[in-house]
Amino acid sequence: MSLKTSQSIQFTGISTIGDKQVATFATNIAAGQTYSNVSMSISDQATYDANKAEVRNDRDDFQNQADKLQDSLDSSNDTTDSSAATSSSASASSAAEKEEPKDGENA
């Protein structure tokens, strides 16, 4: 038996009109995830119906923020992977340089 773990972030937002909460947005984001599904729950149907454009703008803003968060997770994951590869590459390069004969030396 072996343990496998993963980490995700629950990201939520609330759309308000005046002092009324109209809709709630939610998604879970994880590094390497290809798509995050955003759910929207309407808590005040009458206010939503009267202000669809504003609430939909909030939904679009929420999706953009979720996308940026997803990109930052993927970017930090890529940085970790590439720095390990760069470190390994530098070590191999350094070892190769030590083995090469210098000018005037025989191999």
Coordinates of N, CA, C and O in Angstrom, one line a residue:
M1 N 0.8 -1.2 0.0 CA 0.0 0.0 0.0 C 0.9 1.2 0.0 O 1.9 1.3 0.7
S2 N 0.5 2.2 -0.8 CA 1.2 3.5 -0.8 C 0.3 4.7 -0.7 O -0.9 4.6 -1.2
L3 N 0.7 5.7 -0.2 CA -0.1 6.9 0.0 C 0.2 7.9 -1.2 O 1.3 8.2 -1.5
K4 N -0.9 8.3 -1.8 CA -0.8 9.3 -2.8 C -1.7 10.5 -2.4 O -2.8 10.3 -1.9
T5 N -1.1 11.7 -2.5 CA -1.8 12.9 -2.0 C -1.9 13.9 -3.1 O -1.2 13.9 -4.1
S6 N -2.9 14.8 -3.0 CA -3.0 15.9 -3.9 C -3.5 17.1 -3.1 O -4.0 17.0 -2.0
Q7 N -3.3 18.3 -3.7 CA -3.7 19.5 -3.0 C -4.6 20.3 -4.0 O -4.3 20.4 -5.2
S8 N -5.7 20.8 -3.4 CA -6.5 21.7 -4.2 C -7.0 22.9 -3.4 O -6.9 22.8 -2.2
I9 N -7.4 23.9 -4.1 CA -7.8 25.1 -3.4 C -9.3 25.3 -3.7 O -9.7 25.2 -4.9
Q10 N -10.1 25.5 -2.7 CA -11.5 25.8 -2.9 C -11.6 27.3 -3.0 O -11.2 28.1 -2.1
F11 N -12.1 27.8 -4.2 CA -12.1 29.2 -4.5 C -13.6 29.6 -4.6 O -14.3 29.0 -5.3
T12 N -14.0 30.7 -3.8 CA -15.4 31.1 -3.8 C -15.5 32.6 -4.0 O -14.6 33.3 -3.7
G13 N -16.7 33.0 -4.5 CA -16.9 34.4 -4.6 C -18.4 34.7 -4.5 O -19.3 33.8 -4.7
I14 N -18.8 35.9 -4.1 CA -20.2 36.3 -3.9 C -20.5 37.5 -4.7 O -19.7 38.5 -4.7
S15 N -21.5 37.5 -5.5 CA -22.0 38.6 -6.3 C -23.1 39.3 -5.5 O -24.1 38.7 -5.1
T16 N -22.9 40.6 -5.3 CA -23.9 41.4 -4.5 C -24.4 42.6 -5.4 O -23.6 43.1 -6.2
I17 N -25.6 42.9 -5.2 CA -26.2 44.1 -5.8 C -26.7 45.0 -4.6 O -27.6 44.5 -3.9
G18 N -26.1 46.1 -4.4 CA -26.4 46.9 -3.2 C -25.9 46.1 -2.0 O -24.8 45.7 -2.0
D19 N -26.8 45.8 -1.1 CA -26.5 45.0 0.1 C -27.0 43.6 0.0 O -27.0 42.9 0.9
K20 N -27.6 43.3 -1.2 CA -28.2 41.9 -1.4 C -27.2 41.0 -2.0 O -26.6 41.3 -3.0
Q21 N -27.1 39.8 -1.4 CA -26.3 38.7 -2.0 C -27.1 38.1 -3.0 O -28.2 37.6 -2.7
V22 N -26.7 38.1 -4.3 CA -27.5 37.6 -5.4 C -27.0 36.2 -5.8 O -27.8 35.3 -6.1
A23 N -25.7 36.0 -5.9 CA -25.2 34.7 -6.4 C -23.9 34.4 -5.7 O -23.1 35.3 -5.3
T24 N -23.6 33.1 -5.7 CA -22.3 32.6 -5.1 C -21.7 31.7 -6.2 O -22.3 31.0 -6.9
F25 N -20.4 31.9 -6.4 CA -19.6 31.2 -7.4 C -18.6 30.3 -6.6 O -18.0 30.7 -5.6
A26 N -18.3 29.1 -7.1 CA -17.4 28.2 -6.5 C -16.7 27.3 -7.5 O -17.2 27.0 -8.5
T27 N -15.4 27.0 -7.2 CA -14.6 26.1 -8.0 C -13.5 25.5 -7.1 O -13.2 26.1 -6.1
N28 N -13.0 24.3 -7.5 CA -11.8 23.7 -6.9 C -10.7 23.8 -7.9 O -10.9 23.4 -9.1
I29 N -9.6 24.2 -7.5 CA -8.4 24.3 -8.4 C -7.3 23.5 -7.9 O -7.0 23.5 -6.7
A30 N -6.6 22.8 -8.8 CA -5.4 22.0 -8.4 C -4.4 22.1 -9.5 O -4.7 22.3 -10.7
A31 N -3.1 22.1 -9.2 CA -2.0 22.1 -10.1 C -2.2 21.0 -11.1 O -2.5 19.9 -10.8
G32 N -2.0 21.3 -12.4 CA -2.0 20.3 -13.4 C -3.5 20.0 -13.9 O -3.7 19.2 -14.8
Q33 N -4.4 20.6 -13.3 CA -5.8 20.4 -13.7 C -6.1 21.1 -15.1 O -5.7 22.2 -15.2
T34 N -6.7 20.4 -16.0 CA -6.9 21.0 -17.3 C -8.0 22.0 -17.4 O -8.1 22.9 -18.2
Y35 N -9.0 21.8 -16.5 CA -10.2 22.7 -16.5 C -10.8 22.8 -15.2 O -10.9 21.8 -14.5
S36 N -11.2 24.0 -14.7 CA -11.9 24.1 -13.5 C -13.3 24.5 -13.8 O -13.6 25.4 -14.5
N37 N -14.2 23.7 -13.2 CA -15.7 24.0 -13.4 C -16.2 25.0 -12.4 O -16.0 24.7 -11.2
V38 N -16.8 26.1 -12.8 CA -17.3 27.1 -11.9 C -18.8 26.8 -11.8 O -19.5 26.8 -12.8
S39 N -19.2 26.7 -10.5 CA -20.7 26.6 -10.3 C -21.2 27.9 -9.8 O -20.5 28.7 -9.1
M40 N -22.4 28.2 -10.2 CA -23.1 29.4 -9.7 C -24.4 29.1 -9.1 O -25.2 28.3 -9.6
S41 N -24.6 29.6 -7.9 CA -25.9 29.4 -7.1 C -26.5 30.7 -6.9 O -25.9 31.6 -6.4
I42 N -27.8 30.8 -7.4 CA -28.5 32.1 -7.3 C -29.3 32.1 -6.0 O -30.1 31.2 -5.7
S43 N -29.1 33.1 -5.2 CA -29.8 33.1 -3.9 C -30.9 34.1 -3.8 O -31.7 34.1 -2.9
D44 N -31.0 35.0 -4.8 CA -32.1 36.0 -4.9 C -32.5 36.1 -6.4 O -31.9 36.9 -7.1
Q45 N -33.5 35.3 -6.8 CA -33.9 35.2 -8.2 C -34.4 36.5 -8.7 O -34.0 36.9 -9.9
A46 N -35.2 37.2 -8.0 CA -35.8 38.5 -8.5 C -34.7 39.5 -8.8 O -34.7 40.2 -9.8
T47 N -33.7 39.6 -7.8 CA -32.6 40.6 -8.0 C -31.7 40.1 -9.1 O -31.2 41.0 -9.9
Y48 N -31.5 38.8 -9.3 CA -30.7 38.3 -10.4 C -31.4 38.7 -11.7 O -30.7 39.2 -12.6
D49 N -32.7 38.4 -11.8 CA -33.4 38.7 -13.1 C -33.3 40.1 -13.5 O -33.2 40.5 -14.6
A50 N -33.4 41.0 -12.5 CA -33.3 42.5 -12.7 C -31.9 43.0 -13.0 O -31.7 44.1 -13.5
N51 N -30.9 42.1 -12.7 CA -29.5 42.6 -12.8 C -28.6 41.5 -13.5 O -27.4 41.3 -13.1
K52 N -29.1 40.8 -14.4 CA -28.3 39.7 -15.0 C -27.0 40.1 -15.6 O -26.0 39.4 -15.4
A53 N -26.9 41.2 -16.2 CA -25.7 41.7 -16.8 C -24.6 41.9 -15.8 O -23.4 41.4 -16.0
E54 N -24.9 42.5 -14.6 CA -23.9 42.7 -13.6 C -23.5 41.4 -13.0 O -22.3 41.2 -12.7
V55 N -24.4 40.5 -12.7 CA -24.1 39.3 -12.0 C -23.2 38.4 -13.0 O -22.2 37.8 -12.6
R56 N -23.6 38.4 -14.3 CA -22.8 37.7 -15.3 C -21.4 38.3 -15.4 O -20.4 37.6 -15.6
N57 N -21.2 39.6 -15.3 CA -19.9 40.2 -15.3 C -19.1 39.7 -14.1 O -17.9 39.5 -14.2
D58 N -19.8 39.7 -12.9 CA -19.1 39.1 -11.7 C -18.7 37.7 -12.0 O -17.6 37.3 -11.6
R59 N -19.5 36.9 -12.6 CA -19.2 35.5 -12.9 C -18.0 35.4 -13.8 O -17.1 34.6 -13.6
D60 N -17.9 36.3 -14.8 CA -16.8 36.3 -15.7 C -15.5 36.8 -15.0 O -14.4 36.2 -15.2
D61 N -15.6 37.7 -14.1 CA -14.5 38.2 -13.3 C -14.0 37.0 -12.4 O -12.8 36.8 -12.3
F62 N -14.9 36.3 -11.8 CA -14.6 35.2 -11.0 C -13.8 34.1 -11.8 O -12.8 33.6 -11.4
Q63 N -14.3 33.8 -13.0 CA -13.7 32.8 -13.9 C -12.2 33.3 -14.2 O -11.3 32.5 -14.2
N64 N -12.1 34.6 -14.5 CA -10.7 35.1 -14.8 C -9.8 35.0 -13.6 O -8.6 34.6 -13.8
Q65 N -10.3 35.3 -12.4 CA -9.5 35.1 -11.2 C -9.1 33.7 -11.0 O -8.0 33.3 -10.6
A66 N -10.1 32.8 -11.2 CA -9.8 31.3 -11.1 C -8.8 30.9 -12.1 O -7.9 30.1 -11.7
D67 N -8.9 31.4 -13.3 CA -7.9 31.0 -14.3 C -6.5 31.5 -13.9 O -5.5 30.8 -14.1
K68 N -6.4 32.7 -13.4 CA -5.1 33.2 -13.0 C -4.5 32.4 -11.8 O -3.3 32.1 -11.8
L69 N -5.4 32.0 -10.9 CA -4.9 31.2 -9.8 C -4.4 29.8 -10.3 O -3.4 29.3 -9.9
Q70 N -5.2 29.3 -11.2 CA -4.8 28.0 -11.9 C -3.4 28.1 -12.5 O -2.5 27.3 -12.4
D71 N -3.2 29.2 -13.3 CA -2.0 29.5 -14.0 C -0.8 29.6 -13.0 O 0.3 29.1 -13.3
S72 N -1.1 30.3 -11.9 CA 0.0 30.5 -10.9 C 0.4 29.2 -10.3 O 1.6 28.9 -10.0
L73 N -0.6 28.3 -10.0 CA -0.3 27.0 -9.5 C 0.6 26.2 -10.5 O 1.5 25.5 -10.1
D74 N 0.1 26.2 -11.8 CA 0.8 25.5 -12.8 C 2.2 26.0 -13.0 O 3.2 25.3 -13.2
S75 N 2.4 27.4 -12.9 CA 3.6 28.0 -13.1 C 4.6 27.7 -12.0 O 5.8 27.4 -12.2
S76 N 4.1 27.7 -10.8 CA 5.0 27.3 -9.6 C 5.4 25.9 -9.7 O 6.5 25.5 -9.3
N77 N 4.5 25.0 -10.2 CA 4.8 23.6 -10.4 C 5.9 23.4 -11.5 O 6.8 22.7 -11.3
D78 N 5.8 24.2 -12.6 CA 6.7 24.1 -13.7 C 8.1 24.7 -13.2 O 9.1 24.1 -13.6
T79 N 8.1 25.7 -12.4 CA 9.3 26.3 -11.9 C 10.1 25.3 -11.1 O 11.3 25.1 -11.2
T80 N 9.4 24.6 -10.2 CA 10.0 23.5 -9.4 C 10.6 22.5 -10.2 O 11.7 22.0 -10.1
D81 N 9.8 22.0 -11.2 CA 10.3 20.9 -12.1 C 11.5 21.4 -12.9 O 12.5 20.7 -13.1
S82 N 11.4 22.6 -13.5 CA 12.5 23.1 -14.4 C 13.8 23.4 -13.6 O 14.9 23.2 -14.0
S83 N 13.6 23.9 -12.3 CA 14.8 24.2 -11.5 C 15.5 22.9 -11.2 O 16.7 22.8 -11.1
A84 N 14.8 21.8 -10.9 CA 15.4 20.5 -10.6 C 16.1 20.0 -11.9 O 17.3 19.5 -11.8
A85 N 15.5 20.2 -13.0 CA 16.1 19.8 -14.3 C 17.4 20.6 -14.6 O 18.4 20.1 -15.0
T86 N 17.3 21.9 -14.3 CA 18.4 22.8 -14.5 C 19.5 22.5 -13.6 O 20.7 22.4 -14.0
S87 N 19.2 22.2 -12.4 CA 20.3 21.8 -11.4 C 21.0 20.5 -11.8 O 22.2 20.4 -11.8
S88 N 20.2 19.5 -12.3 CA 20.8 18.2 -12.7 C 21.6 18.5 -14.0 O 22.7 17.9 -14.1
S89 N 21.1 19.3 -14.9 CA 21.8 19.6 -16.1 C 23.2 20.3 -15.8 O 24.2 20.0 -16.3
A90 N 23.1 21.3 -14.8 CA 24.3 22.0 -14.5 C 25.3 21.1 -13.8 O 26.5 21.2 -14.1
S91 N 24.9 20.1 -13.0 CA 25.8 19.2 -12.4 C 26.4 18.3 -13.4 O 27.6 18.0 -13.3
A92 N 25.7 17.8 -14.4 CA 26.2 17.0 -15.4 C 27.2 17.7 -16.3 O 28.3 17.2 -16.6
S93 N 26.9 19.0 -16.6 CA 27.8 19.8 -17.3 C 29.1 20.1 -16.6 O 30.2 20.0 -17.2
S94 N 29.0 20.4 -15.3 CA 30.1 20.6 -14.5 C 31.0 19.4 -14.4 O 32.3 19.5 -14.5
A95 N 30.5 18.2 -14.3 CA 31.2 17.0 -14.2 C 31.9 16.7 -15.5 O 33.1 16.3 -15.6
A96 N 31.3 17.0 -16.6 CA 31.8 16.8 -18.0 C 33.0 17.8 -18.2 O 34.0 17.4 -18.7
E97 N 32.9 19.0 -17.7 CA 34.0 19.9 -17.8 C 35.2 19.5 -17.1 O 36.4 19.7 -17.5
K98 N 35.1 18.9 -15.9 CA 36.2 18.4 -15.1 C 36.9 17.3 -15.8 O 38.1 17.1 -15.6
E99 N 36.2 16.5 -16.6 CA 36.8 15.3 -17.2 C 37.6 15.7 -18.5 O 38.4 14.9 -19.0
E100 N 37.3 16.8 -19.1 CA 37.9 17.2 -20.4 C 39.4 17.6 -20.1 O 39.6 18.4 -19.2
P101 N 40.3 17.2 -21.0 CA 41.7 17.7 -20.8 C 41.9 19.2 -21.1 O 41.2 19.7 -22.0
K102 N 42.7 19.8 -20.4 CA 43.0 21.2 -20.6 C 44.0 21.4 -21.8 O 44.7 20.4 -22.1
D103 N 44.1 22.6 -22.3 CA 45.1 22.8 -23.4 C 46.5 22.4 -23.0 O 46.9 22.7 -21.9
G104 N 47.1 21.6 -23.8 CA 48.5 21.1 -23.5 C 48.6 19.8 -22.8 O 49.6 19.3 -22.5
E105 N 47.4 19.3 -22.3 CA 47.4 18.0 -21.6 C 47.0 16.9 -22.5 O 46.3 17.1 -23.5
N106 N 47.5 15.8 -22.3 CA 47.1 14.6 -23.1 C 45.9 13.9 -22.4 O 45.8 13.9 -21.2
A107 N 45.1 13.4 -23.3 CA 43.9 12.8 -22.8 C 44.1 11.4 -22.2 O 45.0 10.7 -22.6

